Short mmCIF file of C-alpha atoms and ligand atoms in Angstrom, two decimals:
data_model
loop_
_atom_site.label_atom_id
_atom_site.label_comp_id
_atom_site.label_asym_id
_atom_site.label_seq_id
_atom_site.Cartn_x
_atom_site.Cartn_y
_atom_site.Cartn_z
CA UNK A 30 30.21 7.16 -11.83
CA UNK A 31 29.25 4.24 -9.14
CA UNK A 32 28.55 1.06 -10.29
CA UNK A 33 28.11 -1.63 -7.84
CA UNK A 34 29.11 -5.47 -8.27
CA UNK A 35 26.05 -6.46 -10.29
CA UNK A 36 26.44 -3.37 -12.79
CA UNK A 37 23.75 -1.25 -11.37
CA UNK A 38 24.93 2.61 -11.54
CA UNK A 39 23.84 4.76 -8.63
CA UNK A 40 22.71 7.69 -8.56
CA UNK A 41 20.42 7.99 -6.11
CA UNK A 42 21.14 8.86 -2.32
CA UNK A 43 17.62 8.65 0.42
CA UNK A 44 19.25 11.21 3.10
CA UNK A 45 17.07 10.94 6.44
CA UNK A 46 17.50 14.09 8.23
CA UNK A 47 16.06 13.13 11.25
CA UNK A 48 14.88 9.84 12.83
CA UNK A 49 12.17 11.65 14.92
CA UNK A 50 8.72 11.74 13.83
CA UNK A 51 5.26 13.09 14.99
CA UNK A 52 3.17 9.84 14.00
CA UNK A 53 3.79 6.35 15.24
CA UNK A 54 2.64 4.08 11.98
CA UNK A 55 1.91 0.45 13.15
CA UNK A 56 4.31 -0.70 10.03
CA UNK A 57 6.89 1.59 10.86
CA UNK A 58 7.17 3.21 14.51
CA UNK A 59 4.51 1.81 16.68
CA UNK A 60 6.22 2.73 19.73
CA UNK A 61 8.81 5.65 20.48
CA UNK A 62 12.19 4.25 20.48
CA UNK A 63 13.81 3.45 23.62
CA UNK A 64 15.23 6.72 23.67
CA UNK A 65 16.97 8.88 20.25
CA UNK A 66 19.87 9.41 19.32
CA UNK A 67 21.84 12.73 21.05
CA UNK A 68 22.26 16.00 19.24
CA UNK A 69 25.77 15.78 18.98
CA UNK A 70 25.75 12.67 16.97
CA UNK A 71 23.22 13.78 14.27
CA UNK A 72 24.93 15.52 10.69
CA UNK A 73 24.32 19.27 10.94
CA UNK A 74 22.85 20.36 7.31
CA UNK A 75 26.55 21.74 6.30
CA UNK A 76 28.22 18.43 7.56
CA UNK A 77 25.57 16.62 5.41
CA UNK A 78 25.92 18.93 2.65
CA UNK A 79 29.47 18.09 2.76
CA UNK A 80 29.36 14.69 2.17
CA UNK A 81 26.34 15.22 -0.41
CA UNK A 82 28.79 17.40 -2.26
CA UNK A 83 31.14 14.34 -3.09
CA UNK A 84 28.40 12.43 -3.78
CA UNK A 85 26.98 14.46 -6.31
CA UNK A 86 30.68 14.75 -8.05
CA UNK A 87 30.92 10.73 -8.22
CA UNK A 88 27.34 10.71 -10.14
CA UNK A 89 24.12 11.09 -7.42
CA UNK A 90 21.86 12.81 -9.63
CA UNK A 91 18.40 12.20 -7.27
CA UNK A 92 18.20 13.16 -3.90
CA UNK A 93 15.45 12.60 -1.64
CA UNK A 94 15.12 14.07 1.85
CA UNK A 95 13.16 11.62 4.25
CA UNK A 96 13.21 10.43 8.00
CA UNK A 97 11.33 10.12 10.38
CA UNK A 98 9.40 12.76 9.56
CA UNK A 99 11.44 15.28 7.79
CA UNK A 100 9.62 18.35 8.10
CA UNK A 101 9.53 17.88 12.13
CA UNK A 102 13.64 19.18 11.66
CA UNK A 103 14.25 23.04 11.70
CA UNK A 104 15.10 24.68 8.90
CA UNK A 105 14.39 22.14 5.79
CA UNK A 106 13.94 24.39 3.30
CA UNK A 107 17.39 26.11 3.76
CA UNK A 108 18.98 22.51 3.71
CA UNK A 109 17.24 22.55 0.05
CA UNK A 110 18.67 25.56 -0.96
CA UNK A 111 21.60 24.50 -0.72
CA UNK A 112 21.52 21.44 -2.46
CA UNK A 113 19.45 23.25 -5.27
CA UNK A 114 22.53 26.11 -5.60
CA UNK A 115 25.31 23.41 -5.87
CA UNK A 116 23.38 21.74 -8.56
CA UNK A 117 19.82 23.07 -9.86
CA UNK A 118 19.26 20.20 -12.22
CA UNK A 119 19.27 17.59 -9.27
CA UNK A 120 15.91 15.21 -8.95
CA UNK A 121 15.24 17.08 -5.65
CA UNK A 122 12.56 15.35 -3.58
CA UNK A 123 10.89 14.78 -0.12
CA UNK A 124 9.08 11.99 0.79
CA UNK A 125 6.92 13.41 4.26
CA UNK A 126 3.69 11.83 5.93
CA UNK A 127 2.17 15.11 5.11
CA UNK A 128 1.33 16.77 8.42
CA UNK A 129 3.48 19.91 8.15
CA UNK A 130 3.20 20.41 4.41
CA UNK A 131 0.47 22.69 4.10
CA UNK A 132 2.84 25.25 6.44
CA UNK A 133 6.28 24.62 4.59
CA UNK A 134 5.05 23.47 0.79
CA UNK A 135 5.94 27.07 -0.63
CA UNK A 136 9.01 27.39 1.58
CA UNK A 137 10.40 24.61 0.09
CA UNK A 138 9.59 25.49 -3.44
CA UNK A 139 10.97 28.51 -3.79
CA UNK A 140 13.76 26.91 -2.38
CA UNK A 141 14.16 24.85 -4.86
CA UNK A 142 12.54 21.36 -4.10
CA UNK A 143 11.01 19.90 -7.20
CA UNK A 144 8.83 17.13 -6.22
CA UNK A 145 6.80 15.49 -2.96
CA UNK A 146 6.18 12.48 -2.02
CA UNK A 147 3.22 12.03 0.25
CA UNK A 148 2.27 8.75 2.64
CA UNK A 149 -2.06 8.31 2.57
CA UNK A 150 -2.70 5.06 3.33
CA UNK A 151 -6.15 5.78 4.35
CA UNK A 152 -9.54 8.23 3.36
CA UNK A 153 -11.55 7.13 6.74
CA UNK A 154 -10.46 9.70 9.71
CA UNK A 155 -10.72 6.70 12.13
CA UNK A 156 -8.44 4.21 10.26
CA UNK A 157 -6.25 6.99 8.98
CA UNK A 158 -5.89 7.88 13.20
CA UNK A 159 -5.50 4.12 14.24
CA UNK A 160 -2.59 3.32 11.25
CA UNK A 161 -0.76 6.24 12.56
CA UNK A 162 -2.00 6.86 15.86
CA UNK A 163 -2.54 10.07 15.71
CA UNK A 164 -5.86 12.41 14.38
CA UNK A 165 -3.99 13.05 11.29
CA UNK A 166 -6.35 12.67 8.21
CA UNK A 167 -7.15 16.31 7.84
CA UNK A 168 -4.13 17.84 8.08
CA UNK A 169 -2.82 15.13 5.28
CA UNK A 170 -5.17 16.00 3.03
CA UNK A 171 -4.74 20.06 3.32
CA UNK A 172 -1.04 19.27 2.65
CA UNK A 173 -1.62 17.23 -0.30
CA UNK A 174 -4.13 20.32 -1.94
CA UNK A 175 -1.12 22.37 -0.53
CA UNK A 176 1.96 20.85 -2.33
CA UNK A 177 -0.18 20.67 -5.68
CA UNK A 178 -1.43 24.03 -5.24
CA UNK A 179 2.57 25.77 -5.12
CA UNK A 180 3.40 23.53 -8.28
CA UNK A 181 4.98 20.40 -6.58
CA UNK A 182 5.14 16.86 -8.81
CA UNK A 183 3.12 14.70 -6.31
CA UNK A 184 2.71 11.14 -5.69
CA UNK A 185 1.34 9.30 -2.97
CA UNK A 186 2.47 6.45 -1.39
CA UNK A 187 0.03 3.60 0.59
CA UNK A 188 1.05 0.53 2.22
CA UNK A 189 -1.70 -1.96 2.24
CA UNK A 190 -2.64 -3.86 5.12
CA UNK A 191 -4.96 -6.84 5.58
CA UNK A 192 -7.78 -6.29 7.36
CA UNK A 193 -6.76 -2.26 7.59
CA UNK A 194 -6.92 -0.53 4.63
CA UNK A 195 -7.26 -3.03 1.82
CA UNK A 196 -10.94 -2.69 1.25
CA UNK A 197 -10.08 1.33 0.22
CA UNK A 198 -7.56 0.38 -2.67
CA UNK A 199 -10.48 1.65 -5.41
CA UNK A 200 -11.29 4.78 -2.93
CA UNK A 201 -7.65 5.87 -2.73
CA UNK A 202 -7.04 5.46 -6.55
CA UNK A 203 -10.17 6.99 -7.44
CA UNK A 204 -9.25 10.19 -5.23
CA UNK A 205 -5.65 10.32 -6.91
CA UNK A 206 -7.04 10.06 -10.51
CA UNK A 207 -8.81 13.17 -9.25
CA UNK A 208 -6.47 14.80 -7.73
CA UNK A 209 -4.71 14.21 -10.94
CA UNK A 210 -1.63 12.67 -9.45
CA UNK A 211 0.13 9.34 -9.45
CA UNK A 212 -0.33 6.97 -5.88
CA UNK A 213 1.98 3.88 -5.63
CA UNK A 214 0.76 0.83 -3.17
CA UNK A 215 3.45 -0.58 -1.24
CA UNK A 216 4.16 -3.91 -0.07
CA UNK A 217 4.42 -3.85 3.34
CA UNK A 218 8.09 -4.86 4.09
CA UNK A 219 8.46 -7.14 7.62
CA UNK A 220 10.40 -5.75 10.24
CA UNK A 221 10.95 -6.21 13.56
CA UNK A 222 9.73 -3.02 14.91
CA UNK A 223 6.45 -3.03 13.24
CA UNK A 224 3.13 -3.72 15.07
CA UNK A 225 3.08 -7.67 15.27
CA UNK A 226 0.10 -7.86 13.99
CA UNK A 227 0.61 -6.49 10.34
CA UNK A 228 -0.13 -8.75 7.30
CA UNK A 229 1.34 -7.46 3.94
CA UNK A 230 -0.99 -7.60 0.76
CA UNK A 231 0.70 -9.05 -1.97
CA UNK A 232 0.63 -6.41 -5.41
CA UNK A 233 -0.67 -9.59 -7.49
CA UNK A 234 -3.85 -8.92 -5.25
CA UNK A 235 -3.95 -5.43 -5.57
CA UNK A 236 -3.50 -5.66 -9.30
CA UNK A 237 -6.37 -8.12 -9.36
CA UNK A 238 -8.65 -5.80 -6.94
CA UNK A 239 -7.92 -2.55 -9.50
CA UNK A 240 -8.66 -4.59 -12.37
CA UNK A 241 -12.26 -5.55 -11.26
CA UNK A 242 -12.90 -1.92 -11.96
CA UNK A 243 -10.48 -1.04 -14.52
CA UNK A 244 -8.45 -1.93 -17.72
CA UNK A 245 -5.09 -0.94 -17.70
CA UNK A 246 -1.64 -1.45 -19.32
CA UNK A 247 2.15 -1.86 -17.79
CA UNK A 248 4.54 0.95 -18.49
CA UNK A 249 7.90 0.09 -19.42
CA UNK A 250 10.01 -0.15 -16.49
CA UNK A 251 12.56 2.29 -15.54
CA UNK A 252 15.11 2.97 -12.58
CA UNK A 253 12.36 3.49 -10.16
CA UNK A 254 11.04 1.48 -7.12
CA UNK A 255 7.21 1.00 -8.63
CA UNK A 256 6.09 -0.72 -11.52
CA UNK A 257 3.61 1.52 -13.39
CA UNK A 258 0.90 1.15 -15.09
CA UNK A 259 -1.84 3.49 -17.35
CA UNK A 260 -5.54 3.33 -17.43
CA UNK A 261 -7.65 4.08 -20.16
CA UNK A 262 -8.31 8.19 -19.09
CA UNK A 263 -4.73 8.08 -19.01
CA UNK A 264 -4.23 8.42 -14.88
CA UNK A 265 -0.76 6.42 -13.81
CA UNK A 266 -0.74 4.21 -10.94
CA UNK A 267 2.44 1.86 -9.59
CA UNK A 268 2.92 -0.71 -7.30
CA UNK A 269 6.07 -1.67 -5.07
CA UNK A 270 6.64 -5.16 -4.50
CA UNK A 271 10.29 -5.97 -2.66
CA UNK A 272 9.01 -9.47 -2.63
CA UNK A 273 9.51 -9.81 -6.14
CA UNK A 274 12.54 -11.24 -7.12
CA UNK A 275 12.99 -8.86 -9.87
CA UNK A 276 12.67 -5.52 -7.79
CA UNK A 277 16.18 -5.63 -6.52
CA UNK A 278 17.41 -5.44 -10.35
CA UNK A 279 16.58 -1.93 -10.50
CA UNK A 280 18.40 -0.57 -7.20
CA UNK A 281 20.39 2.12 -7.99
CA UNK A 282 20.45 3.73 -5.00
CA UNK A 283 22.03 3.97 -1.21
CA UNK A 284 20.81 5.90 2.28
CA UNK A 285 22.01 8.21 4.30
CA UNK A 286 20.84 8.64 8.58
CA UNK A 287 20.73 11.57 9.86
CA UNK A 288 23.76 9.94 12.38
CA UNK A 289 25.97 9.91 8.99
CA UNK A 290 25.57 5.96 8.65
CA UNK A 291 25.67 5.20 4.92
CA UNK A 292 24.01 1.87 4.24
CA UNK A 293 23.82 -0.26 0.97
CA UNK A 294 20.77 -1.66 1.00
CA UNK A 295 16.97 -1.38 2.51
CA UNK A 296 16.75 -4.62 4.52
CA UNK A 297 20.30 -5.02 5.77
CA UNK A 298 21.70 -3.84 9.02
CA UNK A 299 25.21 -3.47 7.39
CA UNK A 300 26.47 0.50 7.83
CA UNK A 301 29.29 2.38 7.43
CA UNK A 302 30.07 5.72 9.29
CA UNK A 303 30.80 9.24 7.72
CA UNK A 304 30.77 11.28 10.28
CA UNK A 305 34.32 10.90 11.76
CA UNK A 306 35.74 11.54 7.92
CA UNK A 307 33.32 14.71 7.79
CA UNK A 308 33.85 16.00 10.98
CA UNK A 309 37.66 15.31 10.28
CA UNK A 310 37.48 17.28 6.59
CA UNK A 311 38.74 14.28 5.49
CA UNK A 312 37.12 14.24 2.26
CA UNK A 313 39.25 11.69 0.37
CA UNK A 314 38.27 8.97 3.21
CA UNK A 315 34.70 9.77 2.84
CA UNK A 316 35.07 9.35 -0.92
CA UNK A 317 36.76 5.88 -0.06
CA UNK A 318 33.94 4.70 2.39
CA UNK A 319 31.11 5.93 -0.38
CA UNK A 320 33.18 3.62 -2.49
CA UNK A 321 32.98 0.88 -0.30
CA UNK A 322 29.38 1.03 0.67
CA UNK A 323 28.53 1.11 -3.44
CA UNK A 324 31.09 -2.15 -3.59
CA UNK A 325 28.82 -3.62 -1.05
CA UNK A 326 25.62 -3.27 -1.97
CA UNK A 327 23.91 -6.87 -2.16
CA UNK A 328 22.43 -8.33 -5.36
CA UNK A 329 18.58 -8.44 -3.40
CA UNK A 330 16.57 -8.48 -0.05
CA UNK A 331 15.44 -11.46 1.92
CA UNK A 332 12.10 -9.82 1.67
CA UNK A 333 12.01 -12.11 -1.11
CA UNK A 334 13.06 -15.32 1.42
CA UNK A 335 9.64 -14.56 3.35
CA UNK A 336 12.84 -12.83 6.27
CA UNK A 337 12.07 -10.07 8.45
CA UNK A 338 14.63 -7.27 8.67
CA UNK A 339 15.42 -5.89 11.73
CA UNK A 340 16.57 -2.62 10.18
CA UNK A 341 14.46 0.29 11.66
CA UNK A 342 12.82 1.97 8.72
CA UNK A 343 12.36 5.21 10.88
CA UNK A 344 16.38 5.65 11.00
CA UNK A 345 17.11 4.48 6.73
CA UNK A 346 14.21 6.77 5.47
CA UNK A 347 12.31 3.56 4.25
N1 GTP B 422 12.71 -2.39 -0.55
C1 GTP B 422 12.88 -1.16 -0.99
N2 GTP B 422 11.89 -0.27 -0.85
C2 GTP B 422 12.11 0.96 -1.32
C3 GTP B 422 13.28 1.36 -1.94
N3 GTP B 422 13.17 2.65 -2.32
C4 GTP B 422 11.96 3.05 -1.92
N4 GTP B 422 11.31 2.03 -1.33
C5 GTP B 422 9.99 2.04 -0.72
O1 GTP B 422 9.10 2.56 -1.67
C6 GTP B 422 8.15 3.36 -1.01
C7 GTP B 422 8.06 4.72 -1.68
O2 GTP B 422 9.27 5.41 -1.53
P1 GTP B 422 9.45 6.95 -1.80
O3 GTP B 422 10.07 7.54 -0.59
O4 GTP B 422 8.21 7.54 -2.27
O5 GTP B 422 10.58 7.01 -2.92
P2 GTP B 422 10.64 6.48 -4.43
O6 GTP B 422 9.72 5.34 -4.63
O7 GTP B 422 12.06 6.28 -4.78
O8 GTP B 422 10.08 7.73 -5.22
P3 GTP B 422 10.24 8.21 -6.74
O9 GTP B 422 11.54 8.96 -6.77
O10 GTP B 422 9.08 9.13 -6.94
O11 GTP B 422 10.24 7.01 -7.62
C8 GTP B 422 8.54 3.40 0.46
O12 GTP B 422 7.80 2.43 1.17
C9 GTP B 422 9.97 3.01 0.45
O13 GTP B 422 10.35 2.39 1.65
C10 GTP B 422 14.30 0.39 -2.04
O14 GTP B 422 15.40 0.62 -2.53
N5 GTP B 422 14.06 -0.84 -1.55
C1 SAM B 423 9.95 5.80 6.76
S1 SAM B 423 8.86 6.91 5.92
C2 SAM B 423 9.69 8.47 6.13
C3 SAM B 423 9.02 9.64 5.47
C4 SAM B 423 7.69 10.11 6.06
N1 SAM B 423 7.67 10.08 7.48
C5 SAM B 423 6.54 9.29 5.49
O1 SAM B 423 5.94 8.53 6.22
O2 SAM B 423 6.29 9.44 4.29
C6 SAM B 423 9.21 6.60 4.18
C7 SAM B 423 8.31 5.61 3.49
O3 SAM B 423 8.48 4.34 4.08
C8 SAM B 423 7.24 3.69 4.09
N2 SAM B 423 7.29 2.61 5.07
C9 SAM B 423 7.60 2.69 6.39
N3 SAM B 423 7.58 1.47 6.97
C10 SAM B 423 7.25 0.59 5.97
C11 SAM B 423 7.09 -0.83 5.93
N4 SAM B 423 7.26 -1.59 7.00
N5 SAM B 423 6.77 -1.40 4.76
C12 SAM B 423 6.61 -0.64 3.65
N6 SAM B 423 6.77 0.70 3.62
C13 SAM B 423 7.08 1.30 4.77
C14 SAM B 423 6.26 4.80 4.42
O4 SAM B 423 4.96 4.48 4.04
C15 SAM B 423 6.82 5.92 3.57
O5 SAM B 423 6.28 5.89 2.27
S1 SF4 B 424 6.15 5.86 8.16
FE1 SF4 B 424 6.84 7.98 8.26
S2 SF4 B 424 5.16 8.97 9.35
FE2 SF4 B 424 4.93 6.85 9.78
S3 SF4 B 424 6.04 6.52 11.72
FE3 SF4 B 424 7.43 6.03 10.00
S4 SF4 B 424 8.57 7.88 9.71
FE4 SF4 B 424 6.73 8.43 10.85
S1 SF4 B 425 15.82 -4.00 -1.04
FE1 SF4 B 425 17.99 -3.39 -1.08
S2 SF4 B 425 18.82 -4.14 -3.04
FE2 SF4 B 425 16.57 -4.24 -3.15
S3 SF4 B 425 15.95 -2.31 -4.13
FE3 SF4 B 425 15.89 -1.97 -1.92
S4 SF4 B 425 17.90 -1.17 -1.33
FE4 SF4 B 425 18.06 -2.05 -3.39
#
């Protein structure tokens, strides 16, 4: 089992399998990067598998496959398959901005992925194009009917943004309730690379905003990112607030690039390298750097010090 400094057990890896992606999101990617990383230094699926094989022995019991845009890399759903084989009761997720998923969703089911996460942060095609910069609303949608259609456990994820998409909070929970699936607003997190102009919305606000509508009640709280809560039909919303000073008490997890950089936390630019141990079949070192990174895993973000990170979320996964 891994249990960091401040007793939190992980067992949860994010694995970004590539840092490339087809949209440019003003919080995330608003320009390409200065150029990518070369072929040679990006984890082939078996060299990945390899090291996701010792994680899974020391306790990961939740993977989730991420990037940059995941399903932009060859190949995905044979990457699933053989995470699936080595363990079929793994939490085995994507998180994707939904482009591609209308072409791979039943790939990657019968493969053996159990459950999508799905970025929408907006219903209007012309806000939806100008967040991501790029005419994506349509495809989105199809891949969201798509990935509920083959079976997939679906949530969907929007970051609210003053002045962007914050009026739409009651449009996009009203078109999850009917989709009959759970959508999580995010606190956007301040970075460096994001657009400069980007002004988080606090989840107090949002809260207040969903409640001049609704009633609804907190769920308990369990090892998960959001904070959920129930209305009276019964539909399940959550928020994610890294500003919160409590958020960080939940973390049990750690990411994986696609360039075999393990890292401990979200925010920080602290990494340690697999790759040479992998590439080495040095298995016992990788074991002992997995250690390390779980050893040094802060207790919380500066999120919550008003800081910006300078960690690109395109490369962690988010
Ligand atoms: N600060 C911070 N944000 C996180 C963390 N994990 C996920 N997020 C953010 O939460 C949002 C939703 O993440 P997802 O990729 O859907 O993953 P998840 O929330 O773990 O999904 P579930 O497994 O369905 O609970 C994204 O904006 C992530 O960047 C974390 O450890 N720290
Ligand atoms: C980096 S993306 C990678 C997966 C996929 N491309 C997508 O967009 O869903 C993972 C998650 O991070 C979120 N994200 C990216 N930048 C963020 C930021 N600055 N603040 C909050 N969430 C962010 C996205 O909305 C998405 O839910
Ligand atoms: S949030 Fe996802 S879709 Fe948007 S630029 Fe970042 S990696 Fe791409
Ligand atoms: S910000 Fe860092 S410590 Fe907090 S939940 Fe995310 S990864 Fe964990």
């Amino acid at each position: 089992m891994l249990v960091d400094p401040f007793n939190r057990v992980i067992d949860y890896i994010r694995v970004s399998v590539t840092s490339r992606c087809n949209f440019r999101c003003l919080y995330c990617m608003p320009n390409t990067p200065f150029e990518w990383e070369p072929k040679e230094n990006v984890l082939s699926y078996e060299e990945m598998f390899e090291f996701l094989r010792l994680a899974i022995d020391e306790g990961i019991k939740k993977i989730r496959l991420t990037g940059g845009e995941p399903l932009v890399r060859k190949d995905l759903d044979k990457f699933v398959k053989m995470l699936h084989d080595y363990k079929p009761e793994l939490d085995l997720a994507l998180t994707t901005n939904g482009y591609y998923l209308k072409k791979y969703a039943k790939k990657l089911r019968d493969a053996g992925l159990k459950r999508v996460n799905i970025s929408l942060d907006s219903l209007k095609k012309d806000v939806a194009k100008k967040i991501a910069q790029r005419d994506c609303l349509d495809n989105v949608l199809e891949g969201i009917d798509e990935a509920i259609k083959v079976g997939f456990r679906v949530k969907l994820n929007t970051v609210v943004m003053r002045g962007i998409n914050d009026n739409e909070i009651l449009d996009l929970l009203e078109f999850a309730k009917n989709k009959g699936v759970q959508i999580r607003f995010i606190e956007f997190m301040e970075n460096e690379r994001a657009y400069p102009g980007i002004k988080r919305v606090d989840s107090k606000e949002v809260l207040e905003k969903i409640g001049s509508r609704y009633s609804f009640k907190e769920l308990p709280k369990k090892n998960e990112a959001s904070k959920n809560f129930v209305l009276d039909d019964g539909s399940v919303f959550g928020i994610i607030e890294p500003h919160n000073e409590e958020f960080c008490k939940s973390c049990n997890r750690i990411r994986l690039t696609a360039e075999g950089y393990l890292i401990p936390c979200l925010f920080f630019t602290e990494s340690y390298n697999i790759k040479e141990a992998i590439r080495e079949g040095n298995i016992q070192k990788a074991a002992e750097i997995l250690r390390d990174v779980v050893k040094n895993k802060p207790e919380k973000n500066d999120w919550q010090e008003e800081k910006i990170s300078d960690r690109a979320f395109w490369e962690t996964g988010g």
